[in-house]
Amino acid sequence: MSYEILKWIHLSMIFLLLMNLGGAAIHLMSGGTKDYSPRKVLAMMSGIALLLIAVTGFMLAKHLYPDEPLHSWVYGKILVWLYLGGIIALIHRKPKSAGALLGSVFVVASIGAFLAIFKPW
């Protein structure tokens, strides 16, 4: 698969994941309950997005460095992926903290973008 197609899928899935996290957080911040009807659909969409983010991310890294092992910045991206994958559980467990958690999603996603663009290590 071409680098451009992989990058497009990767970014599209990141956007989908961030929209799901934002939607769940805003729902809970506005007084919604933890048991809302589209919760399962959002969870499935987030799971699929996380899977495709990981797969395409590793494929992109392989395109960039075909003969080398993973670079240090990729490990940072894995930590970002783990955080974004687990934050939805915290948002649902602590709805009163949903605003702060949503802010942390922005910060962590921005760190992931920084790592991808500048590859500092």
Short mmCIF file of N, CA and C in Angstrom, two decimals:
data_model
loop_
_atom_site.label_atom_id
_atom_site.label_comp_id
_atom_site.label_asym_id
_atom_site.label_seq_id
_atom_site.Cartn_x
_atom_site.Cartn_y
_atom_site.Cartn_z
N MET A 1 0.85 -1.17 0.00
CA MET A 1 0.00 0.00 0.00
C MET A 1 0.89 1.24 0.00
N SER A 2 0.49 2.27 -0.69
CA SER A 2 1.33 3.46 -0.80
C SER A 2 1.38 4.23 0.52
N TYR A 3 2.44 4.98 0.68
CA TYR A 3 2.65 5.79 1.88
C TYR A 3 1.51 6.79 2.06
N GLU A 4 1.07 7.41 0.98
CA GLU A 4 0.02 8.43 1.06
C GLU A 4 -1.31 7.84 1.51
N ILE A 5 -1.66 6.67 0.99
CA ILE A 5 -2.92 6.02 1.40
C ILE A 5 -2.85 5.62 2.87
N LEU A 6 -1.72 5.06 3.29
CA LEU A 6 -1.55 4.69 4.70
C LEU A 6 -1.68 5.91 5.60
N LYS A 7 -1.06 7.00 5.21
CA LYS A 7 -1.11 8.23 6.01
C LYS A 7 -2.54 8.76 6.08
N TRP A 8 -3.27 8.69 4.96
CA TRP A 8 -4.65 9.15 4.94
C TRP A 8 -5.52 8.31 5.87
N ILE A 9 -5.37 6.99 5.83
CA ILE A 9 -6.14 6.12 6.71
C ILE A 9 -5.77 6.40 8.16
N HIS A 10 -4.49 6.53 8.44
CA HIS A 10 -3.99 6.78 9.79
C HIS A 10 -4.61 8.06 10.34
N LEU A 11 -4.52 9.15 9.59
CA LEU A 11 -5.06 10.42 10.05
C LEU A 11 -6.58 10.40 10.17
N SER A 12 -7.25 9.75 9.24
CA SER A 12 -8.72 9.66 9.30
C SER A 12 -9.16 8.92 10.56
N MET A 13 -8.46 7.87 10.92
CA MET A 13 -8.82 7.11 12.12
C MET A 13 -8.51 7.90 13.39
N ILE A 14 -7.45 8.69 13.36
CA ILE A 14 -7.16 9.56 14.50
C ILE A 14 -8.29 10.57 14.67
N PHE A 15 -8.75 11.16 13.57
CA PHE A 15 -9.86 12.11 13.64
C PHE A 15 -11.11 11.44 14.20
N LEU A 16 -11.40 10.21 13.74
CA LEU A 16 -12.57 9.48 14.23
C LEU A 16 -12.46 9.23 15.73
N LEU A 17 -11.31 8.80 16.19
CA LEU A 17 -11.11 8.53 17.61
C LEU A 17 -11.30 9.80 18.43
N LEU A 18 -10.70 10.91 17.98
CA LEU A 18 -10.82 12.15 18.73
C LEU A 18 -12.27 12.66 18.74
N MET A 19 -13.00 12.48 17.65
CA MET A 19 -14.42 12.86 17.63
C MET A 19 -15.22 12.02 18.62
N ASN A 20 -14.94 10.73 18.68
CA ASN A 20 -15.64 9.85 19.62
C ASN A 20 -15.36 10.25 21.06
N LEU A 21 -14.11 10.51 21.37
CA LEU A 21 -13.75 10.93 22.73
C LEU A 21 -14.42 12.25 23.08
N GLY A 22 -14.38 13.19 22.15
CA GLY A 22 -15.01 14.49 22.39
C GLY A 22 -16.51 14.38 22.56
N GLY A 23 -17.15 13.57 21.72
CA GLY A 23 -18.60 13.40 21.82
C GLY A 23 -19.01 12.79 23.14
N ALA A 24 -18.30 11.76 23.58
CA ALA A 24 -18.62 11.13 24.86
C ALA A 24 -18.40 12.10 26.01
N ALA A 25 -17.29 12.84 25.97
CA ALA A 25 -17.00 13.78 27.05
C ALA A 25 -18.03 14.90 27.11
N ILE A 26 -18.39 15.45 25.97
CA ILE A 26 -19.38 16.54 25.95
C ILE A 26 -20.75 16.04 26.40
N HIS A 27 -21.11 14.83 25.99
CA HIS A 27 -22.38 14.24 26.44
C HIS A 27 -22.42 14.17 27.96
N LEU A 28 -21.35 13.67 28.57
CA LEU A 28 -21.32 13.52 30.02
C LEU A 28 -21.19 14.87 30.72
N MET A 29 -20.46 15.80 30.12
CA MET A 29 -20.32 17.13 30.72
C MET A 29 -21.65 17.88 30.73
N SER A 30 -22.51 17.61 29.76
CA SER A 30 -23.78 18.33 29.68
C SER A 30 -24.89 17.63 30.48
N GLY A 31 -24.50 16.70 31.34
CA GLY A 31 -25.47 16.07 32.23
C GLY A 31 -26.03 14.76 31.74
N GLY A 32 -25.54 14.24 30.65
CA GLY A 32 -25.99 12.95 30.14
C GLY A 32 -25.57 11.81 31.06
N THR A 33 -26.27 10.70 30.95
CA THR A 33 -25.94 9.55 31.79
C THR A 33 -24.87 8.69 31.11
N LYS A 34 -24.31 7.79 31.90
CA LYS A 34 -23.28 6.88 31.36
C LYS A 34 -23.88 5.79 30.49
N ASP A 35 -25.17 5.59 30.58
CA ASP A 35 -25.86 4.54 29.80
C ASP A 35 -26.67 5.17 28.68
N TYR A 36 -25.99 5.67 27.66
CA TYR A 36 -26.69 6.25 26.52
C TYR A 36 -26.66 5.25 25.37
N SER A 37 -27.67 5.33 24.50
CA SER A 37 -27.87 4.30 23.48
C SER A 37 -26.71 4.13 22.50
N PRO A 38 -26.05 5.18 22.02
CA PRO A 38 -24.97 4.95 21.05
C PRO A 38 -23.62 4.59 21.69
N ARG A 39 -23.60 4.31 22.98
CA ARG A 39 -22.32 4.04 23.65
C ARG A 39 -21.60 2.83 23.05
N LYS A 40 -22.34 1.76 22.76
CA LYS A 40 -21.71 0.57 22.18
C LYS A 40 -21.17 0.85 20.78
N VAL A 41 -21.92 1.61 20.02
CA VAL A 41 -21.47 1.96 18.67
C VAL A 41 -20.19 2.79 18.74
N LEU A 42 -20.17 3.77 19.65
CA LEU A 42 -18.96 4.58 19.82
C LEU A 42 -17.78 3.73 20.26
N ALA A 43 -18.04 2.77 21.15
CA ALA A 43 -16.96 1.89 21.61
C ALA A 43 -16.42 1.05 20.47
N MET A 44 -17.31 0.52 19.63
CA MET A 44 -16.85 -0.28 18.49
C MET A 44 -16.06 0.57 17.50
N MET A 45 -16.57 1.77 17.22
CA MET A 45 -15.87 2.67 16.30
C MET A 45 -14.50 3.04 16.85
N SER A 46 -14.43 3.29 18.16
CA SER A 46 -13.14 3.63 18.77
C SER A 46 -12.18 2.46 18.70
N GLY A 47 -12.67 1.25 18.94
CA GLY A 47 -11.82 0.07 18.87
C GLY A 47 -11.28 -0.17 17.47
N ILE A 48 -12.14 -0.02 16.48
CA ILE A 48 -11.69 -0.19 15.09
C ILE A 48 -10.69 0.90 14.73
N ALA A 49 -10.98 2.14 15.16
CA ALA A 49 -10.05 3.24 14.88
C ALA A 49 -8.70 2.99 15.54
N LEU A 50 -8.69 2.54 16.79
CA LEU A 50 -7.43 2.26 17.49
C LEU A 50 -6.64 1.16 16.78
N LEU A 51 -7.34 0.13 16.34
CA LEU A 51 -6.66 -0.95 15.62
C LEU A 51 -6.03 -0.44 14.33
N LEU A 52 -6.80 0.31 13.55
CA LEU A 52 -6.27 0.82 12.29
C LEU A 52 -5.17 1.86 12.49
N ILE A 53 -5.27 2.64 13.57
CA ILE A 53 -4.20 3.59 13.88
C ILE A 53 -2.91 2.85 14.14
N ALA A 54 -2.98 1.78 14.93
CA ALA A 54 -1.77 1.01 15.25
C ALA A 54 -1.20 0.32 14.01
N VAL A 55 -2.05 -0.35 13.25
CA VAL A 55 -1.57 -1.08 12.08
C VAL A 55 -0.95 -0.13 11.06
N THR A 56 -1.68 0.93 10.72
CA THR A 56 -1.14 1.86 9.72
C THR A 56 0.07 2.61 10.26
N GLY A 57 0.10 2.87 11.55
CA GLY A 57 1.26 3.54 12.14
C GLY A 57 2.54 2.71 11.99
N PHE A 58 2.43 1.42 12.28
CA PHE A 58 3.60 0.56 12.12
C PHE A 58 3.99 0.41 10.65
N MET A 59 2.99 0.37 9.78
CA MET A 59 3.29 0.28 8.35
C MET A 59 3.96 1.56 7.86
N LEU A 60 3.54 2.70 8.37
CA LEU A 60 4.18 3.97 8.00
C LEU A 60 5.62 4.01 8.49
N ALA A 61 5.84 3.55 9.71
CA ALA A 61 7.21 3.51 10.25
C ALA A 61 8.09 2.60 9.40
N LYS A 62 7.54 1.49 8.95
CA LYS A 62 8.29 0.57 8.09
C LYS A 62 8.61 1.21 6.74
N HIS A 63 7.69 2.04 6.23
CA HIS A 63 7.96 2.77 4.98
C HIS A 63 9.10 3.76 5.17
N LEU A 64 9.11 4.43 6.33
CA LEU A 64 10.15 5.44 6.58
C LEU A 64 11.51 4.82 6.83
N TYR A 65 11.54 3.70 7.55
CA TYR A 65 12.79 3.06 7.94
C TYR A 65 12.72 1.57 7.60
N PRO A 66 12.85 1.21 6.33
CA PRO A 66 12.63 -0.19 5.94
C PRO A 66 13.64 -1.18 6.51
N ASP A 67 14.87 -0.74 6.78
CA ASP A 67 15.89 -1.68 7.24
C ASP A 67 16.29 -1.48 8.70
N GLU A 68 15.56 -0.64 9.43
CA GLU A 68 15.94 -0.32 10.80
C GLU A 68 14.84 -0.73 11.77
N PRO A 69 15.21 -0.96 13.03
CA PRO A 69 14.18 -1.23 14.05
C PRO A 69 13.44 0.07 14.37
N LEU A 70 12.46 -0.04 15.23
CA LEU A 70 11.68 1.14 15.59
C LEU A 70 12.55 2.20 16.25
N HIS A 71 12.33 3.44 15.86
CA HIS A 71 13.06 4.55 16.45
C HIS A 71 12.41 4.94 17.78
N SER A 72 13.14 5.67 18.61
CA SER A 72 12.65 6.02 19.94
C SER A 72 11.35 6.81 19.90
N TRP A 73 11.18 7.68 18.92
CA TRP A 73 9.96 8.49 18.87
C TRP A 73 8.73 7.62 18.65
N VAL A 74 8.89 6.45 18.03
CA VAL A 74 7.75 5.55 17.83
C VAL A 74 7.25 5.02 19.17
N TYR A 75 8.15 4.79 20.11
CA TYR A 75 7.73 4.35 21.44
C TYR A 75 6.89 5.42 22.13
N GLY A 76 7.25 6.67 21.92
CA GLY A 76 6.44 7.77 22.42
C GLY A 76 5.05 7.77 21.81
N LYS A 77 4.98 7.47 20.52
CA LYS A 77 3.68 7.39 19.84
C LYS A 77 2.86 6.22 20.39
N ILE A 78 3.52 5.14 20.75
CA ILE A 78 2.80 4.00 21.34
C ILE A 78 2.19 4.40 22.68
N LEU A 79 2.93 5.18 23.47
CA LEU A 79 2.39 5.67 24.75
C LEU A 79 1.19 6.58 24.52
N VAL A 80 1.26 7.43 23.52
CA VAL A 80 0.12 8.28 23.17
C VAL A 80 -1.07 7.42 22.80
N TRP A 81 -0.85 6.39 21.98
CA TRP A 81 -1.91 5.48 21.55
C TRP A 81 -2.54 4.78 22.76
N LEU A 82 -1.72 4.31 23.69
CA LEU A 82 -2.25 3.65 24.89
C LEU A 82 -3.10 4.60 25.72
N TYR A 83 -2.62 5.83 25.86
CA TYR A 83 -3.38 6.82 26.63
C TYR A 83 -4.73 7.10 25.99
N LEU A 84 -4.72 7.36 24.68
CA LEU A 84 -5.97 7.67 23.98
C LEU A 84 -6.91 6.46 23.96
N GLY A 85 -6.36 5.27 24.00
CA GLY A 85 -7.20 4.08 24.04
C GLY A 85 -7.86 3.86 25.38
N GLY A 86 -7.21 4.29 26.44
CA GLY A 86 -7.75 4.06 27.78
C GLY A 86 -8.54 5.21 28.37
N ILE A 87 -8.41 6.38 27.79
CA ILE A 87 -9.04 7.56 28.39
C ILE A 87 -10.57 7.49 28.35
N ILE A 88 -11.14 6.77 27.40
CA ILE A 88 -12.60 6.68 27.32
C ILE A 88 -13.17 6.03 28.57
N ALA A 89 -12.45 5.07 29.13
CA ALA A 89 -12.92 4.43 30.37
C ALA A 89 -12.93 5.44 31.52
N LEU A 90 -11.91 6.28 31.59
CA LEU A 90 -11.87 7.30 32.64
C LEU A 90 -12.97 8.33 32.46
N ILE A 91 -13.23 8.70 31.22
CA ILE A 91 -14.29 9.68 30.96
C ILE A 91 -15.64 9.14 31.45
N HIS A 92 -15.89 7.85 31.25
CA HIS A 92 -17.16 7.27 31.70
C HIS A 92 -17.18 7.00 33.19
N ARG A 93 -16.04 6.72 33.78
CA ARG A 93 -16.01 6.46 35.23
C ARG A 93 -16.08 7.73 36.05
N LYS A 94 -15.53 8.81 35.52
CA LYS A 94 -15.50 10.08 36.25
C LYS A 94 -16.07 11.20 35.37
N PRO A 95 -17.39 11.20 35.18
CA PRO A 95 -17.99 12.19 34.29
C PRO A 95 -17.77 13.63 34.74
N LYS A 96 -17.59 13.85 36.05
CA LYS A 96 -17.35 15.22 36.52
C LYS A 96 -15.99 15.73 36.08
N SER A 97 -15.08 14.84 35.77
CA SER A 97 -13.74 15.22 35.31
C SER A 97 -13.62 15.19 33.79
N ALA A 98 -14.74 15.02 33.10
CA ALA A 98 -14.70 14.85 31.64
C ALA A 98 -14.06 16.05 30.95
N GLY A 99 -14.29 17.26 31.44
CA GLY A 99 -13.70 18.44 30.82
C GLY A 99 -12.19 18.44 30.91
N ALA A 100 -11.67 18.14 32.10
CA ALA A 100 -10.22 18.09 32.28
C ALA A 100 -9.62 16.95 31.46
N LEU A 101 -10.31 15.82 31.43
CA LEU A 101 -9.81 14.69 30.64
C LEU A 101 -9.82 15.01 29.16
N LEU A 102 -10.83 15.73 28.70
CA LEU A 102 -10.88 16.14 27.29
C LEU A 102 -9.72 17.09 26.98
N GLY A 103 -9.39 17.96 27.93
CA GLY A 103 -8.22 18.83 27.75
C GLY A 103 -6.94 18.02 27.66
N SER A 104 -6.85 16.97 28.47
CA SER A 104 -5.65 16.13 28.42
C SER A 104 -5.56 15.38 27.09
N VAL A 105 -6.71 15.05 26.51
CA VAL A 105 -6.72 14.39 25.19
C VAL A 105 -6.10 15.32 24.16
N PHE A 106 -6.46 16.60 24.22
CA PHE A 106 -5.88 17.58 23.29
C PHE A 106 -4.37 17.66 23.46
N VAL A 107 -3.91 17.73 24.71
CA VAL A 107 -2.47 17.84 24.97
C VAL A 107 -1.73 16.60 24.49
N VAL A 108 -2.23 15.43 24.82
CA VAL A 108 -1.57 14.18 24.45
C VAL A 108 -1.59 13.99 22.93
N ALA A 109 -2.72 14.30 22.28
CA ALA A 109 -2.78 14.18 20.83
C ALA A 109 -1.81 15.17 20.17
N SER A 110 -1.65 16.34 20.76
CA SER A 110 -0.69 17.32 20.23
C SER A 110 0.74 16.82 20.38
N ILE A 111 1.03 16.14 21.47
CA ILE A 111 2.36 15.54 21.66
C ILE A 111 2.58 14.47 20.59
N GLY A 112 1.55 13.67 20.31
CA GLY A 112 1.66 12.66 19.26
C GLY A 112 1.93 13.29 17.91
N ALA A 113 1.26 14.40 17.61
CA ALA A 113 1.49 15.09 16.34
C ALA A 113 2.92 15.64 16.29
N PHE A 114 3.40 16.19 17.40
CA PHE A 114 4.76 16.70 17.47
C PHE A 114 5.78 15.59 17.18
N LEU A 115 5.57 14.44 17.81
CA LEU A 115 6.48 13.31 17.61
C LEU A 115 6.48 12.85 16.15
N ALA A 116 5.29 12.82 15.54
CA ALA A 116 5.19 12.36 14.15
C ALA A 116 5.84 13.35 13.17
N ILE A 117 5.69 14.63 13.44
CA ILE A 117 6.20 15.64 12.51
C ILE A 117 7.71 15.83 12.66
N PHE A 118 8.18 15.98 13.90
CA PHE A 118 9.59 16.34 14.13
C PHE A 118 10.50 15.16 14.40
N LYS A 119 9.95 14.00 14.79
CA LYS A 119 10.75 12.80 15.08
C LYS A 119 12.00 13.18 15.88
N PRO A 120 11.81 13.69 17.10
CA PRO A 120 12.92 14.29 17.84
C PRO A 120 14.04 13.34 18.30
N TRP A 121 13.76 12.04 18.43
CA TRP A 121 14.80 11.15 18.93
C TRP A 121 15.21 10.19 17.85
#
